[in-house]
Coordinates of C-alpha atoms in Angstrom, one line a residue:
Chain A
M1 CA 90.4 172.7 192.6
S2 CA 90.2 171.9 188.9
T3 CA 88.6 173.8 186.1
T4 CA 87.0 172.4 183.1
T5 CA 87.6 174.1 179.8
T6 CA 85.5 173.5 176.7
K7 CA 86.5 174.2 173.2
E8 CA 84.2 174.4 170.3
I9 CA 85.2 172.7 167.1
S10 CA 83.3 173.5 163.9
V11 CA 84.3 172.2 160.5
G12 CA 82.8 174.7 158.1
D13 CA 79.1 175.4 157.9
I14 CA 77.5 172.1 157.4
G15 CA 74.0 173.6 157.0
A16 CA 75.2 175.8 154.2
R17 CA 76.8 172.9 152.4
A18 CA 73.6 170.8 152.7
A19 CA 71.5 173.7 151.3
A20 CA 73.9 174.1 148.4
H21 CA 73.3 170.5 147.5
S22 CA 71.8 170.5 144.0
D23 CA 68.9 168.0 144.5
N24 CA 67.5 167.8 148.0
E25 CA 65.6 164.6 147.3
R26 CA 68.9 162.7 146.9
M27 CA 70.8 161.4 149.9
A28 CA 74.6 161.2 150.0
L29 CA 75.8 158.1 151.7
N30 CA 79.4 157.3 152.6
V31 CA 80.4 153.7 153.1
G32 CA 83.9 153.0 154.5
P33 CA 86.8 153.3 154.3
S34 CA 86.5 151.0 157.3
H35 CA 83.4 149.0 156.9
P36 CA 82.8 145.2 156.9
T37 CA 81.2 145.3 153.5
T38 CA 84.3 146.9 151.8
H39 CA 86.6 144.0 152.8
G40 CA 89.5 146.3 153.6
V41 CA 89.7 150.1 153.3
L42 CA 87.6 150.9 150.2
R43 CA 85.4 154.0 150.5
L44 CA 82.3 154.4 148.4
M45 CA 80.7 157.8 148.1
M46 CA 77.1 157.1 146.9
E47 CA 74.1 159.1 146.0
L48 CA 70.8 157.4 146.8
D49 CA 67.3 158.0 145.5
G50 CA 65.4 156.3 148.3
D51 CA 66.9 152.8 148.3
V52 CA 68.3 153.0 144.8
I53 CA 71.8 154.0 144.1
T54 CA 72.1 156.7 141.5
K55 CA 75.8 157.4 141.7
C56 CA 78.7 155.5 143.1
D57 CA 82.2 157.0 143.4
P58 CA 84.9 154.7 144.8
V59 CA 87.7 156.3 146.7
L60 CA 90.9 154.4 146.9
G61 CA 94.4 154.9 148.3
Y62 CA 93.9 154.3 152.0
L63 CA 96.3 151.4 151.8
H64 CA 98.8 153.0 149.4
R65 CA 102.4 152.1 150.5
G66 CA 104.3 153.2 147.4
D67 CA 105.4 149.6 146.5
E68 CA 106.5 150.7 143.0
K69 CA 108.7 153.4 144.5
I70 CA 110.2 151.0 147.0
A71 CA 110.9 148.5 144.2
E72 CA 113.1 151.1 142.5
N73 CA 115.3 151.3 145.6
M74 CA 116.1 147.7 146.4
T75 CA 117.5 144.6 144.7
Y76 CA 115.2 142.1 143.0
N77 CA 115.2 139.5 145.8
Q78 CA 114.6 142.2 148.5
F79 CA 111.3 143.0 146.9
V80 CA 109.9 139.5 147.2
P81 CA 108.4 140.2 150.7
Y82 CA 106.6 143.2 149.4
T83 CA 104.8 141.0 146.8
D84 CA 103.4 139.0 149.8
R85 CA 101.5 142.0 150.7
L86 CA 99.8 142.7 147.4
D87 CA 97.1 140.1 147.3
Y88 CA 97.7 139.0 150.9
L89 CA 95.2 136.1 150.5
A90 CA 97.4 134.4 148.0
P91 CA 100.9 135.5 148.7
L92 CA 102.5 132.4 147.1
A93 CA 100.9 133.2 143.8
N94 CA 102.3 136.7 143.9
N95 CA 105.8 135.5 144.7
V96 CA 105.7 133.2 141.7
A97 CA 104.4 135.9 139.3
Y98 CA 107.1 138.3 140.4
A99 CA 109.9 135.7 140.1
L100 CA 108.7 134.7 136.7
T101 CA 108.7 138.3 135.5
V102 CA 112.4 138.8 136.4
E103 CA 113.3 135.4 135.1
N104 CA 111.7 136.3 131.7
L105 CA 113.8 139.4 131.4
A106 CA 117.0 137.5 132.6
G107 CA 116.2 134.8 130.1
I108 CA 116.4 131.9 132.4
E109 CA 114.1 129.0 132.9
V110 CA 113.9 127.1 136.2
P111 CA 114.2 123.3 136.3
A112 CA 111.2 121.0 136.1
R113 CA 111.1 120.4 139.8
C114 CA 111.0 124.1 140.6
Q115 CA 108.2 124.6 138.1
A116 CA 106.2 121.8 139.6
I117 CA 106.7 123.3 143.1
R118 CA 105.5 126.7 141.8
V119 CA 102.4 125.3 140.1
L120 CA 101.6 123.4 143.3
V121 CA 101.9 126.4 145.6
C122 CA 100.0 128.6 143.1
E123 CA 97.0 126.2 143.0
M124 CA 97.1 125.9 146.8
A125 CA 97.0 129.7 147.0
R126 CA 94.1 129.8 144.6
I127 CA 92.2 127.3 146.8
S128 CA 93.0 129.4 149.9
S129 CA 91.9 132.6 148.2
H130 CA 88.7 131.2 146.8
L131 CA 87.8 129.5 150.0
L132 CA 87.9 132.9 151.7
G133 CA 86.2 134.6 148.8
M134 CA 83.3 132.1 148.9
G135 CA 83.1 132.2 152.7
V136 CA 82.8 135.9 153.0
F137 CA 80.5 136.1 150.0
G138 CA 78.1 133.9 151.8
M139 CA 78.5 136.0 154.9
D140 CA 77.8 139.2 152.8
A141 CA 74.6 137.6 151.6
G142 CA 73.6 136.8 155.2
A143 CA 74.8 133.2 155.5
W144 CA 77.3 132.9 158.4
T145 CA 77.8 129.1 158.5
P146 CA 79.7 128.5 155.2
F147 CA 82.4 130.9 156.3
M148 CA 83.1 128.6 159.2
Y149 CA 83.5 125.6 156.9
T150 CA 85.8 127.3 154.5
F151 CA 87.9 128.8 157.2
T152 CA 88.4 125.4 158.8
E153 CA 89.8 124.2 155.4
R154 CA 92.0 127.3 155.0
E155 CA 93.5 126.7 158.4
K156 CA 94.7 123.3 157.2
L157 CA 96.2 125.0 154.2
Y158 CA 98.0 127.5 156.4
T159 CA 99.6 124.6 158.3
L160 CA 100.9 123.2 155.0
F161 CA 102.2 126.7 154.0
E162 CA 104.0 126.9 157.3
E163 CA 105.7 123.6 156.9
L164 CA 106.8 124.6 153.4
T165 CA 107.9 128.3 153.9
G166 CA 108.1 128.8 157.7
A167 CA 105.4 131.4 157.6
R168 CA 101.6 131.1 157.5
F169 CA 100.8 134.3 155.9
T170 CA 103.8 136.3 154.5
T171 CA 105.5 133.4 152.8
S172 CA 108.2 135.2 150.6
Y173 CA 108.9 131.7 149.1
T174 CA 110.4 132.4 145.7
R175 CA 113.8 133.7 144.8
I176 CA 114.8 134.9 141.3
G177 CA 115.9 131.6 139.7
G178 CA 114.3 129.2 142.1
V179 CA 112.5 129.0 145.5
A180 CA 113.8 129.6 149.0
R181 CA 114.0 125.9 149.9
D182 CA 113.0 122.5 148.7
I183 CA 109.8 120.8 149.9
P184 CA 110.1 119.2 153.3
E185 CA 110.1 115.4 153.7
G186 CA 106.6 113.9 153.8
W187 CA 105.0 117.1 152.7
L188 CA 103.5 115.9 149.4
P189 CA 101.5 113.1 151.0
R190 CA 100.1 115.6 153.5
V191 CA 99.0 117.9 150.6
E192 CA 97.4 115.0 148.9
K193 CA 95.6 114.0 152.1
F194 CA 94.3 117.6 152.3
C195 CA 93.1 117.4 148.7
D196 CA 91.3 114.1 149.3
Q197 CA 89.2 115.5 152.0
L198 CA 88.6 118.9 150.5
P199 CA 85.8 118.0 148.0
K200 CA 83.6 116.8 150.8
A201 CA 84.0 120.2 152.6
I202 CA 83.2 122.0 149.3
D203 CA 80.1 119.8 148.9
E204 CA 79.0 120.9 152.3
V205 CA 79.4 124.6 151.5
E206 CA 77.5 124.0 148.2
K207 CA 74.7 122.3 150.1
L208 CA 74.4 125.4 152.3
L209 CA 74.6 128.0 149.5
T210 CA 74.2 126.8 145.9
R211 CA 70.5 126.0 145.9
N212 CA 69.7 128.1 148.9
R213 CA 66.6 130.2 148.2
I214 CA 67.7 133.3 150.1
F215 CA 71.2 133.2 148.6
L216 CA 69.7 132.8 145.1
D217 CA 67.4 135.7 145.6
R218 CA 70.2 137.9 146.8
T219 CA 72.7 137.0 144.0
E220 CA 70.8 135.9 140.8
G221 CA 70.6 138.7 138.3
I222 CA 72.3 141.1 140.6
G223 CA 75.4 143.0 139.4
A224 CA 75.3 141.4 135.9
I225 CA 78.2 142.4 133.7
S226 CA 77.9 141.8 130.0
K227 CA 80.8 140.3 128.0
D228 CA 81.5 143.6 126.2
R229 CA 81.6 145.7 129.4
A230 CA 83.8 143.2 131.2
I231 CA 86.3 143.4 128.3
A232 CA 86.0 147.2 128.0
Y233 CA 86.8 147.7 131.7
G234 CA 89.7 145.3 131.6
L235 CA 88.3 142.7 134.0
T236 CA 90.3 139.5 134.4
G237 CA 90.2 136.3 136.3
P238 CA 87.0 134.7 137.6
N239 CA 85.1 138.0 137.2
L240 CA 85.8 138.1 133.5
R241 CA 85.1 134.4 133.0
A242 CA 81.8 134.6 134.8
S243 CA 80.8 137.0 132.1
G244 CA 81.4 134.3 129.5
V245 CA 84.9 135.3 128.2
D246 CA 87.2 132.4 127.8
L247 CA 90.5 133.9 129.1
D248 CA 92.7 131.9 131.4
L249 CA 96.4 132.7 131.1
R250 CA 97.2 129.2 132.4
K251 CA 95.7 127.9 129.2
D252 CA 96.3 130.7 126.8
K253 CA 99.9 131.7 127.7
P254 CA 101.1 128.7 129.7
Y255 CA 103.8 129.5 132.2
S256 CA 105.7 127.3 134.7
G257 CA 104.7 124.1 132.9
Y258 CA 100.9 124.6 133.2
D259 CA 100.5 123.0 129.7
Q260 CA 101.4 119.6 131.1
Y261 CA 98.3 119.4 133.3
E262 CA 94.7 118.8 132.3
F263 CA 92.0 121.0 133.7
D264 CA 88.9 122.8 132.6
V265 CA 88.2 126.5 132.7
P266 CA 84.7 127.2 134.0
I267 CA 82.9 130.0 132.1
G268 CA 79.7 131.8 133.3
T269 CA 76.8 132.8 131.1
K270 CA 75.1 135.8 132.7
G271 CA 78.0 137.4 134.6
D272 CA 75.9 138.1 137.7
C273 CA 77.0 137.6 141.3
Y274 CA 75.7 134.1 141.3
D275 CA 77.8 133.2 138.2
R276 CA 80.9 134.6 139.8
Y277 CA 80.3 132.4 142.8
L278 CA 79.8 129.3 140.7
V279 CA 83.0 129.9 138.7
R280 CA 85.0 130.2 141.9
I281 CA 83.5 126.9 143.3
E282 CA 84.4 125.1 140.1
E283 CA 87.9 126.6 140.0
V284 CA 88.6 125.2 143.5
R285 CA 87.6 121.7 142.2
Q286 CA 89.9 122.1 139.1
S287 CA 92.7 123.3 141.3
I288 CA 92.4 120.1 143.3
L289 CA 92.8 118.1 140.1
I290 CA 95.9 120.1 139.1
I291 CA 97.5 119.5 142.5
K292 CA 96.9 115.8 142.2
Q293 CA 98.4 115.7 138.7
V294 CA 101.5 117.7 139.9
I295 CA 102.0 115.3 142.9
A296 CA 101.6 112.2 140.6
S297 CA 104.2 113.4 138.2
F298 CA 106.5 115.2 140.7
P299 CA 109.9 115.5 139.0
G300 CA 113.2 115.0 140.8
G301 CA 116.4 116.9 140.1
P302 CA 117.5 120.4 141.2
W303 CA 115.0 122.8 142.6
Y304 CA 116.8 126.0 141.5
C305 CA 118.7 127.3 138.5
E306 CA 122.2 125.9 139.0
D307 CA 123.6 127.6 135.8
A308 CA 122.4 131.1 136.8
K309 CA 125.6 131.9 138.8
K310 CA 124.9 135.7 138.9
I311 CA 121.2 135.3 139.9
F312 CA 120.6 132.4 142.4
A313 CA 122.8 132.2 145.5
P314 CA 124.6 128.8 146.0
P315 CA 123.7 126.4 148.8
K316 CA 124.8 127.4 152.3
E317 CA 127.2 124.5 152.8
K318 CA 129.1 125.4 149.6
I319 CA 129.3 129.0 150.7
M320 CA 131.0 127.9 153.9
T321 CA 133.5 125.7 152.3
S322 CA 134.3 127.1 148.8
M323 CA 135.9 130.4 148.0
E324 CA 134.2 130.7 144.6
E325 CA 130.7 130.2 146.0
L326 CA 131.4 132.6 148.8
I327 CA 132.2 135.3 146.3
Q328 CA 129.2 134.4 144.2
N329 CA 126.9 134.6 147.2
F330 CA 128.5 137.9 148.3
M331 CA 127.9 139.5 144.9
I332 CA 124.3 138.4 144.8
V333 CA 123.6 139.6 148.3
T334 CA 125.3 143.0 147.9
E335 CA 124.7 143.8 144.2
G336 CA 121.5 141.9 143.6
P337 CA 120.8 139.3 140.9
Q338 CA 122.2 140.6 137.6
V339 CA 119.5 141.2 135.1
P340 CA 120.3 142.5 131.5
P341 CA 118.8 145.8 130.3
G342 CA 115.4 145.7 128.6
E343 CA 111.7 145.7 129.3
V344 CA 109.3 142.8 130.0
Y345 CA 105.6 142.5 130.8
F346 CA 104.4 139.3 132.4
E347 CA 101.0 138.4 133.7
A348 CA 100.1 135.4 135.8
E349 CA 96.6 134.0 136.3
N350 CA 96.2 134.7 140.0
P351 CA 93.1 133.9 142.1
K352 CA 91.8 137.5 141.7
G353 CA 92.7 137.9 138.1
A354 CA 95.8 138.6 136.0
L355 CA 98.6 140.0 138.2
G356 CA 100.9 141.8 135.8
F357 CA 104.4 143.2 136.3
Y358 CA 105.9 145.6 133.8
L359 CA 109.7 145.7 134.5
V360 CA 112.2 148.1 133.0
S361 CA 115.8 147.3 133.7
K362 CA 118.9 149.3 132.9
G363 CA 121.1 146.4 133.9
G364 CA 122.4 145.5 137.4
G365 CA 120.5 144.3 140.4
V366 CA 117.9 147.0 140.9
P367 CA 114.8 147.6 138.7
Y368 CA 114.6 150.9 137.0
R369 CA 110.8 150.8 137.0
L370 CA 108.4 148.2 138.2
K371 CA 104.8 148.7 137.5
I372 CA 102.4 146.4 139.3
R373 CA 99.2 145.8 137.4
A374 CA 96.8 144.8 140.1
P375 CA 93.7 142.8 139.1
S376 CA 91.6 144.2 142.0
F377 CA 92.3 147.7 140.8
C378 CA 90.9 147.0 137.3
N379 CA 88.0 144.8 138.6
L380 CA 86.9 147.6 140.9
S381 CA 86.9 150.3 138.1
I382 CA 83.7 148.9 136.7
L383 CA 81.9 149.8 140.0
E384 CA 81.1 153.3 138.9
E385 CA 79.1 151.9 136.0
L386 CA 77.8 148.7 137.8
A387 CA 76.4 150.1 141.0
P388 CA 73.9 152.7 139.8
G389 CA 70.4 151.2 139.5
H390 CA 70.9 148.6 142.2
M391 CA 69.5 148.7 145.7
L392 CA 71.7 149.7 148.5
S393 CA 71.6 146.2 150.0
D394 CA 72.9 144.8 146.7
I395 CA 76.2 146.7 147.1
T396 CA 77.2 144.3 149.8
V397 CA 76.7 141.3 147.5
I398 CA 78.3 143.0 144.4
L399 CA 81.4 143.9 146.4
G400 CA 81.6 140.4 147.8
S401 CA 81.2 138.8 144.4
L402 CA 84.0 140.9 142.8
D403 CA 86.3 139.4 145.5
F404 CA 89.0 142.2 145.6
V405 CA 91.8 142.9 148.0
M406 CA 92.8 146.4 148.8
G407 CA 96.4 145.5 149.5
E408 CA 97.0 144.9 145.8
C409 CA 94.5 147.6 144.6
D410 CA 96.3 150.4 146.4
R411 CA 99.8 149.0 146.4
Chain B
M1 CA 99.3 134.7 115.1
I2 CA 101.6 137.7 115.3
D3 CA 104.1 137.0 112.6
D4 CA 106.2 139.1 110.2
D5 CA 103.3 139.6 107.8
F6 CA 101.0 140.9 110.6
V7 CA 103.6 143.4 111.7
K8 CA 104.3 144.5 108.1
A9 CA 100.6 144.9 107.4
L10 CA 100.0 146.9 110.7
L11 CA 102.9 149.2 109.9
E12 CA 101.5 149.8 106.4
K13 CA 98.0 150.5 107.6
C14 CA 99.2 152.8 110.4
S15 CA 102.1 154.7 108.8
Y16 CA 102.7 156.8 111.9
L17 CA 103.9 153.7 113.9
S18 CA 107.4 152.5 114.1
L19 CA 108.7 149.2 115.3
R20 CA 110.8 149.3 118.5
H21 CA 111.5 145.6 119.1
R22 CA 109.8 142.2 119.4
E23 CA 111.6 140.7 122.3
D24 CA 108.8 139.6 124.7
C25 CA 106.0 141.0 122.7
L26 CA 105.4 143.3 119.7
T27 CA 106.5 146.8 120.8
L28 CA 105.6 149.9 118.8
D29 CA 106.3 153.6 119.0
C30 CA 103.3 155.7 118.5
P31 CA 103.2 159.5 118.3
A32 CA 100.9 161.2 120.9
D33 CA 98.6 162.8 118.3
S34 CA 97.8 159.5 116.6
L35 CA 97.2 157.6 119.9
I36 CA 93.4 157.7 119.8
E37 CA 93.3 156.7 116.2
F38 CA 95.7 153.9 116.9
S39 CA 93.9 152.5 119.9
R40 CA 90.6 152.6 118.1
H41 CA 92.2 150.7 115.2
L42 CA 93.7 148.2 117.5
R43 CA 90.3 147.6 119.2
D44 CA 88.1 147.4 116.1
E45 CA 90.4 146.1 113.4
E46 CA 93.1 144.1 115.1
T47 CA 91.1 142.5 117.9
F48 CA 93.3 143.9 120.7
D49 CA 90.2 144.8 122.7
L50 CA 91.6 144.3 126.2
L51 CA 93.6 147.2 127.6
V52 CA 95.5 145.4 130.4
D53 CA 97.8 148.1 131.5
L54 CA 98.7 151.7 131.1
T55 CA 101.5 153.3 132.9
A56 CA 104.5 155.6 132.5
V57 CA 108.3 155.6 132.8
D58 CA 110.3 158.5 134.0
H59 CA 113.6 158.4 132.1
G60 CA 115.3 160.9 134.5
E61 CA 115.6 164.6 134.7
T62 CA 118.4 164.8 132.2
A63 CA 116.8 162.7 129.5
D64 CA 115.8 164.3 126.2
T65 CA 112.3 162.8 126.4
R66 CA 111.7 162.5 130.1
F67 CA 108.3 160.8 130.2
S68 CA 106.9 158.0 128.1
V69 CA 103.5 156.4 128.5
V70 CA 103.5 152.6 128.0
L71 CA 100.3 150.7 127.1
H72 CA 99.8 147.0 127.0
F73 CA 97.0 145.5 125.0
Y74 CA 95.8 141.9 124.9
S75 CA 94.1 140.2 122.0
L76 CA 91.6 137.4 122.8
I77 CA 91.9 136.1 119.3
H78 CA 95.7 136.2 118.9
R79 CA 96.2 135.4 122.6
T80 CA 99.1 137.7 122.8
Y81 CA 100.2 141.1 124.1
L82 CA 101.1 144.3 122.2
R83 CA 103.0 147.2 123.7
A84 CA 102.9 150.8 122.7
H85 CA 105.3 153.5 123.8
I86 CA 104.1 157.1 123.5
A87 CA 106.7 159.8 124.2
C88 CA 105.5 162.9 126.0
A89 CA 106.8 165.9 124.1
D90 CA 107.1 168.5 126.9
N91 CA 109.3 167.5 129.8
E92 CA 108.0 170.2 132.1
A93 CA 104.3 169.8 131.5
P94 CA 103.9 166.3 129.9
E95 CA 100.6 165.9 128.2
I96 CA 99.0 163.2 126.0
P97 CA 95.4 162.5 124.8
S98 CA 93.2 160.3 127.0
I99 CA 92.0 157.1 125.5
S100 CA 89.3 156.5 128.1
S101 CA 86.6 157.2 125.5
V102 CA 87.9 154.2 123.6
F103 CA 88.8 151.9 126.5
P104 CA 86.9 152.7 129.7
A105 CA 89.6 150.6 131.5
A106 CA 92.0 153.5 130.8
N107 CA 90.1 155.8 133.1
W108 CA 91.6 154.7 136.4
H109 CA 94.9 153.8 134.9
E110 CA 95.3 157.3 133.5
R111 CA 94.2 158.8 136.9
E112 CA 96.9 156.7 138.6
T113 CA 99.6 157.8 136.0
F114 CA 98.6 161.4 136.5
D115 CA 98.8 160.9 140.3
M116 CA 102.2 159.3 140.2
F117 CA 104.0 161.1 137.4
G118 CA 102.0 164.3 136.8
I119 CA 101.3 163.5 133.2
K120 CA 98.1 165.3 132.0
F121 CA 95.7 163.3 129.9
T122 CA 93.7 165.8 127.8
D123 CA 89.9 165.2 127.6
H124 CA 89.9 162.8 130.5
P125 CA 86.4 162.9 132.1
N126 CA 87.6 163.0 135.7
L127 CA 91.4 163.6 135.9
K128 CA 92.0 163.8 139.6
R129 CA 94.3 161.9 142.0
I130 CA 93.3 158.3 142.8
L131 CA 95.9 156.9 145.3
M132 CA 97.1 160.1 147.0
W133 CA 94.7 162.7 148.3
D134 CA 93.5 165.5 146.1
E135 CA 95.6 168.3 147.7
Y136 CA 98.8 166.3 147.6
P137 CA 101.4 168.5 145.9
Y138 CA 104.0 166.0 144.6
F139 CA 104.3 163.3 142.0
P140 CA 105.9 160.4 144.0
L141 CA 107.1 158.2 141.2
R142 CA 109.2 160.9 139.5
K143 CA 112.8 160.1 139.9
E144 CA 113.7 163.2 141.9
F145 CA 111.1 162.4 144.6
P146 CA 112.9 160.9 147.6
L147 CA 112.1 157.4 148.9
A148 CA 111.5 158.7 152.5
G149 CA 108.8 161.1 151.2
I150 CA 108.3 164.8 151.9
D151 CA 106.2 166.2 154.8
V152 CA 103.1 167.9 153.7
P153 CA 100.4 169.7 155.7
L154 CA 97.3 167.9 156.8
P155 CA 94.9 167.3 153.9
A156 CA 91.9 169.1 155.3
A157 CA 93.0 172.8 155.9
D158 CA 89.8 173.7 157.7
V159 CA 90.3 170.9 160.3
A160 CA 93.9 171.7 160.7
E161 CA 93.1 175.4 161.3
V162 CA 90.6 174.6 164.1
T163 CA 92.4 171.8 165.8
G164 CA 95.9 173.1 165.3
A165 CA 97.0 169.7 164.2
E166 CA 100.2 169.3 162.3
V167 CA 101.0 166.4 160.0
D168 CA 103.0 163.6 161.7
P169 CA 106.4 162.8 160.3
A170 CA 106.6 159.9 157.9
P171 CA 106.0 156.6 159.7
M172 CA 109.5 155.3 159.2
M173 CA 111.2 158.3 160.8
G174 CA 112.1 157.5 164.4
G175 CA 110.4 154.1 164.1
P176 CA 112.3 150.8 164.3
F177 CA 113.8 151.5 160.9
V178 CA 115.6 154.6 159.8
S179 CA 116.3 155.8 156.2
S180 CA 118.5 158.6 155.1
G181 CA 116.4 159.2 152.0
N182 CA 119.1 160.6 149.7
G183 CA 122.7 159.8 148.7
R184 CA 123.7 156.3 147.7
M185 CA 121.2 153.6 147.2
S186 CA 122.9 151.3 149.8
D187 CA 122.6 154.0 152.4
A188 CA 119.0 154.8 151.6
E189 CA 117.8 151.3 152.5
P190 CA 115.6 151.3 155.6
R191 CA 117.7 149.6 158.3
A192 CA 117.3 148.8 161.9
K193 CA 118.0 151.7 164.3
D194 CA 120.6 151.1 167.0
E195 CA 118.4 150.5 170.0
S196 CA 121.0 148.9 172.3
W197 CA 121.7 150.4 175.6
T198 CA 123.8 149.5 178.7
E199 CA 124.2 150.9 182.2
E200 CA 126.7 153.4 180.9
S201 CA 124.9 154.6 177.8
I202 CA 121.3 155.5 177.8
K203 CA 118.8 154.3 175.3
G204 CA 118.5 156.6 172.3
S205 CA 115.1 158.2 171.9

């Protein structure tokens, strides 16, 4: 014989709360934190007047891991895997940005081959990120098919990433003063082959979206950000350039040898959702050009800093046979790469915008403070001003066009 | 370009500034009460109109000036960065003026800095936590805060009261990784827990 017990659970007096609401005509709507529109765990608390948004209050922090605290408690190389998980759609670009920050403070410059590898992987990461950005943007606007095309291409990229780094997603490819390993044999021709067939796939996506009547109606004139507002809110990357601001750190503050390659920086005119889409499409095409130039002029020589004895661990076979290299490796693994005291701020042009690291060192192998300036965080901050006045259905398109990643927003 | 003349002229125009160093970019010290004036001058007169980053550094509990706020500006004309350090006078209740009226981008950055360090930005329009939940009692990026975290009650008191729910321990505790949380840095690293067992010794819980 079993008895059933029931227990009433009430969470305050909901009726009283609703009555206390200042304006009964307005409706409060909560979107997220787990909702397909929000591309992750973003929560929007909105106030609606009919179908029109009157107030939008983004709530962040659902993916907060405390990366900055963790960074203060481990050596420089140990933090590389954490950078994979910032913008997890372009982990290789994050790896490179982080390594360059520490190298700037340490005052070392990696050899030409290493720089070329880094530019190559950064541009591949950009293509991968923008392919996803464009695909899901189409999906947000109601077009399912382009997503399938872009994901097919991304899959090919992931195979190439796996051949290079051993992992498809969390690559952890860079080390301070170099990269984890040299490129495998026959890899460059395979990258080139991928680049040769990619424009055709982009054309197909463009045929489905760019002059599509429904897509145009959903995106043109929606979520327009003026030049001034984009700058005032600290937007970066394609979102800033779509508003007509010519800021691309690859051109303005060239790092890792970007000044050797020729490419154009697409700029938008109106700063609406459609412009942001067009800028991303063109950036993919420019990235293909950069990759082809890198492969055509791929330098030989060492692929890591051989002089930086206290920063980059020597090759395995030398560790096993030579006492000096064994000690050198032991010191780097236990104490971390030795970086002088000082402070440095470095930003790299990542697919989502300028990913910045502010590093304060008191010497030794552990950062004293590492601030991660996440582009998605800054790009989202305009939402409070941007969303009001739009229809509820536009929120989906606006969020899709801002192309943010909560992994780096919440850190 | 940012050359010696530019720096000299800037220091003359804004007499409250002092030069710290010019290693990776021009770095200036600015007193807290001149911050709004300085940021407005940077934006309107010196074309540093993009506030790229605002954060803070905790120099440790024993430091004379414990907290300093660090700002990074970018100029679309000069194509370079400028850094400003602002020391917070009071170590117990650090406070500096908010510049979100000059740079809207500062709004979220200041909320994050308040959330992580407990630095109060006066005249901020909406100074509440942004990454942690509103009722969270600690400031995690202060140096005395342990890496493993501190258990706090469930955020919603009314739900906890009815359901009797307690907050779960930090996810790392008892998981595949264990962390001592204090003591030496090398001991505080999360490391794999001993999960081995044999017929003689039972598996640890």
